[in-house]
Coordinates of C-alpha atoms in Angstrom, one line a residue:
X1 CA -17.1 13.6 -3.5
X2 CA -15.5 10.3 -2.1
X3 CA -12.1 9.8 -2.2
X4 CA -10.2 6.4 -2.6
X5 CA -6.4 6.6 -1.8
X6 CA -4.1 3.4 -1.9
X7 CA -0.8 3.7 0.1
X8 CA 1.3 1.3 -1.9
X9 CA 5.1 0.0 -1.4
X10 CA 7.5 -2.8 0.2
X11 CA 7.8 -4.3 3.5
X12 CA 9.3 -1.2 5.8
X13 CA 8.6 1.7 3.8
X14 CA 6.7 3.7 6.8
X15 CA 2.5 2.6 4.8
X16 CA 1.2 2.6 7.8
X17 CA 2.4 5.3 10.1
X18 CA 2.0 7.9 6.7
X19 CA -1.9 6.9 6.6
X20 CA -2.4 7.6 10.5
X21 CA -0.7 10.5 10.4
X22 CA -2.6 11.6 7.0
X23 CA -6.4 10.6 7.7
X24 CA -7.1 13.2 10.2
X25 CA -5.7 15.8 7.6
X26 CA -7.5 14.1 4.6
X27 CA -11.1 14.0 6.7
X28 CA -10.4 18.5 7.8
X29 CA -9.4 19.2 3.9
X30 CA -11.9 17.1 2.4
X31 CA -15.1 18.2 5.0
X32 CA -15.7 14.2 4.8
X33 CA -15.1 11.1 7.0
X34 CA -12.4 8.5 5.9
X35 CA -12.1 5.3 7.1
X36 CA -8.3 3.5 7.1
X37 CA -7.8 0.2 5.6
X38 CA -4.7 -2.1 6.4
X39 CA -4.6 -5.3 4.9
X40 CA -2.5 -6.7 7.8
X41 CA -5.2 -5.5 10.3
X42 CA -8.0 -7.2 8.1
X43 CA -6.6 -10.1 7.4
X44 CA -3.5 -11.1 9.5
X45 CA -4.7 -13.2 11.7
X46 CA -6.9 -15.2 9.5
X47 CA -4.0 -15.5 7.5
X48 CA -1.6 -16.8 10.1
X49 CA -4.4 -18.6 11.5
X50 CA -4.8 -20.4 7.7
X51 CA -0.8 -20.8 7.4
X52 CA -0.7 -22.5 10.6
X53 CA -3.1 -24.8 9.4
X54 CA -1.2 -25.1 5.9
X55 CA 2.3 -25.4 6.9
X56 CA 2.6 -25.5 10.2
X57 CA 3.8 -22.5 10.4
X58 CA 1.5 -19.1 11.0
X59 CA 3.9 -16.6 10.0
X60 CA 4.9 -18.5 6.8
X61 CA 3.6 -14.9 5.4
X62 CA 5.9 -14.5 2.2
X63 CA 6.2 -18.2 0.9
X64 CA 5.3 -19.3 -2.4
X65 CA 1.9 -21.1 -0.8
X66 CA 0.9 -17.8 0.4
X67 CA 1.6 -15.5 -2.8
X68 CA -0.3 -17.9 -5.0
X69 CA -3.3 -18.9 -3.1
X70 CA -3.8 -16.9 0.0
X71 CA -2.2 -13.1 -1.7
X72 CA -4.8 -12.2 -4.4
X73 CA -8.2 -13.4 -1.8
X74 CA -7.0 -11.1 0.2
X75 CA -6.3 -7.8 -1.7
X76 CA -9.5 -8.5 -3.3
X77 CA -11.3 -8.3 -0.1
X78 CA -9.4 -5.7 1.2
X79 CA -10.8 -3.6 -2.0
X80 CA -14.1 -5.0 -1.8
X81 CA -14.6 -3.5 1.7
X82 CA -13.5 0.1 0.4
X83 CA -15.8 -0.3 -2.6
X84 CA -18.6 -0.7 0.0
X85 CA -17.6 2.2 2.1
X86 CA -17.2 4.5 -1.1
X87 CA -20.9 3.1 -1.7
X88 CA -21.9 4.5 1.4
X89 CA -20.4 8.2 1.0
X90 CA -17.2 7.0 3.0
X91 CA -14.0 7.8 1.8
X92 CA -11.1 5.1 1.9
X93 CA -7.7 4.8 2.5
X94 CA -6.3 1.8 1.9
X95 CA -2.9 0.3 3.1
X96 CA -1.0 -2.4 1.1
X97 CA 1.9 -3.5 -0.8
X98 CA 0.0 -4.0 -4.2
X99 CA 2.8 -3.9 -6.2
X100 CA 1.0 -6.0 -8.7
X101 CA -1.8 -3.9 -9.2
X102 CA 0.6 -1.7 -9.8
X103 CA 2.7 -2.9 -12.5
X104 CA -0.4 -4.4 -14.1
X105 CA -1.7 -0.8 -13.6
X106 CA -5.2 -2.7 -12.1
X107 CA -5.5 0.5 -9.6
X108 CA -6.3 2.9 -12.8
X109 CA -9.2 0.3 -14.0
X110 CA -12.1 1.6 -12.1
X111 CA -14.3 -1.3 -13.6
X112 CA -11.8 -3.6 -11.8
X113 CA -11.8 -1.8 -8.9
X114 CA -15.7 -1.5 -8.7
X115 CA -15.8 2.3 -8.1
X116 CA -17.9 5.1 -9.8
X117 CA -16.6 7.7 -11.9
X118 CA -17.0 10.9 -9.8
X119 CA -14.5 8.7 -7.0
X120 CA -11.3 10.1 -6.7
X121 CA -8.9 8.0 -7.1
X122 CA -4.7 8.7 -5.9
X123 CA -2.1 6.3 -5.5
X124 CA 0.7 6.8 -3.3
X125 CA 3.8 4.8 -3.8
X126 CA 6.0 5.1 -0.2
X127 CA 9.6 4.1 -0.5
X128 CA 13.0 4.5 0.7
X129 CA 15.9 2.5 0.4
X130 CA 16.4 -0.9 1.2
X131 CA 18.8 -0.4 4.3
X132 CA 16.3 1.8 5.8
X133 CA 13.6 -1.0 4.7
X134 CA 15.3 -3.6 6.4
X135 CA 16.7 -1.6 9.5
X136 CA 13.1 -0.6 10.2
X137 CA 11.2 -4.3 9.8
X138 CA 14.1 -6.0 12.2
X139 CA 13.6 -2.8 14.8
X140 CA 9.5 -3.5 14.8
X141 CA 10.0 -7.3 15.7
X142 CA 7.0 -8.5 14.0
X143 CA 6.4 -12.1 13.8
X144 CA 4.9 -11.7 10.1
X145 CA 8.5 -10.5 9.1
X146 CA 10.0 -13.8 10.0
X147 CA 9.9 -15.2 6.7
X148 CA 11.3 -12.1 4.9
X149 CA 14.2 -11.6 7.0
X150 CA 15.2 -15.6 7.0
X151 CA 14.7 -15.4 2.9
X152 CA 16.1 -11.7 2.3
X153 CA 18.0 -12.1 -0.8
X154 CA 14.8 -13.7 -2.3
X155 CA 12.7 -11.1 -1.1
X156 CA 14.4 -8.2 -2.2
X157 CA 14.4 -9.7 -5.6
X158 CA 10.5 -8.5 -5.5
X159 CA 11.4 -5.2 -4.1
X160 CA 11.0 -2.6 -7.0
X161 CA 10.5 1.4 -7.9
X162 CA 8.0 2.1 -10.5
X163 CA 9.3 3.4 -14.0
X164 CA 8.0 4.2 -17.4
X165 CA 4.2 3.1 -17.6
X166 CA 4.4 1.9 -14.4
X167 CA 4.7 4.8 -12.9
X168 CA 2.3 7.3 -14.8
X169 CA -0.3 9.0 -12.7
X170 CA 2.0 7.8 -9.5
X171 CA 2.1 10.0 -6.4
X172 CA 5.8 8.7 -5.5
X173 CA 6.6 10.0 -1.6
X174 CA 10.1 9.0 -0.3
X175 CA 9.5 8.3 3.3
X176 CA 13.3 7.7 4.2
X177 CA 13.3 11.0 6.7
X178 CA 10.3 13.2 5.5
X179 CA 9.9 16.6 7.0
X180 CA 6.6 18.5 7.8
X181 CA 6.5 20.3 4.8
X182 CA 6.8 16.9 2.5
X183 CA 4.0 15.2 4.4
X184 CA 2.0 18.8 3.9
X185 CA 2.5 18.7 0.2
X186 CA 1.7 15.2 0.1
X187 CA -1.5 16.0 1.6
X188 CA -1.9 18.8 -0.8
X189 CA -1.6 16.4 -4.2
X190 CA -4.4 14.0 -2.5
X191 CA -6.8 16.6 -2.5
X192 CA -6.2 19.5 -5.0
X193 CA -4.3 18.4 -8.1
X194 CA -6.1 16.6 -10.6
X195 CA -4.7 13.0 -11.8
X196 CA -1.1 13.5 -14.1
X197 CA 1.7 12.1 -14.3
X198 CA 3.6 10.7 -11.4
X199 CA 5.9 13.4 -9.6
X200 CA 8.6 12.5 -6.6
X201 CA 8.1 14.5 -3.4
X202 CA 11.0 16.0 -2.3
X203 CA 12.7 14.0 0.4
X204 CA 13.1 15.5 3.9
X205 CA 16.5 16.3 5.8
X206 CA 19.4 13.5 5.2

């Protein structure tokens, strides 16, 4: 059995560092070997490499030019590479904002996603507020941010939670101060419970 789990949400939610701390866990539960798949890793600095080309300006990351030519490429690649390491008896996690796929529910469609039937699928929406977002994108100084943080009041106009359809079958984790025990049962509806209705894990110590 192959797993393939998405770690979806905005800009500062904590995607990445929940994956690296999950994957060992995932690969000791499971009796299988994971691989960890961040689109910014991927694709970042053929992107800014592209954007510099484009506009001059290589962390030009959010801008209209990016979202509507460089965006969808890229997400499809990012699933594309998964698909080939489910192929290969490799199970994937995979680290990106997708919140298209999400509202358009794409992530459920395992003929758009390429993936056989006996791959488990699980998506994982991180969040936490938008003060903790922001705090946590100025505090990590990355250049890719520049755009967001110059054009925040646009940006946060994207910035959404997941509701009605949107959020059925949903693993929603808030990821504003998580404790040990969140991240355990986190790790517990990955593995053992079967796809249902999204449920909110219970947020860690204010």
């Amino acid at each position: 059995m192959t797993y393939l789990v998405f770690l979806c949400g905005h800009a500062g939610t904590g995607k990445t560092t929940i994956a690296k701390r999950l994957i060992g866990p995932l690969m000791r539960a499971t009796g299988g070997a994971f691989c960890l798949l961040d689109k910014d890793t991927l694709y970042g600095h053929y992107s800014a490499a592209a954007m510099q080309a484009l506009t001059g300006d290589a962390n030009d990351r959010d801008s209209p030019l990016f979202l509507q030519h460089l965006r969808d490429p890229e997400y499809r690649g990012l699933i594309d590479t998964a698909r080939e390491n489910l192929e290969l008896g490799i199970s994937a996690v995979v680290i990106g904002p997708l919140s298209r796929e999400i509202r358009d529910r794409r992530l459920f469609d395992r003929q758009w996603l390429g993936v056989a039937d006996d791959v488990v699928i699980r998506i994982v929406w991180v969040l936490t507020s938008e003060e903790t977002a922001h705090a946590r994108i100025v505090a990590r100084a990355n250049p890719n941010d520049a755009y967001k943080l110059s054009h925040w009041d646009e940006y946060r106009q994207r910035r959404f939670v997941p509701s009605g359809v949107a959020r059925e079958g949903l693993i929603m984790f808030d990821n504003t101060a998580p404790s040990t025990a969140d991240f355990d049962a986190l790790l517990r509806e990955i593995v053992q419970t079967p796809s249902r209705p999204a449920t909110m894990m219970p947020p860690g110590p204010a």
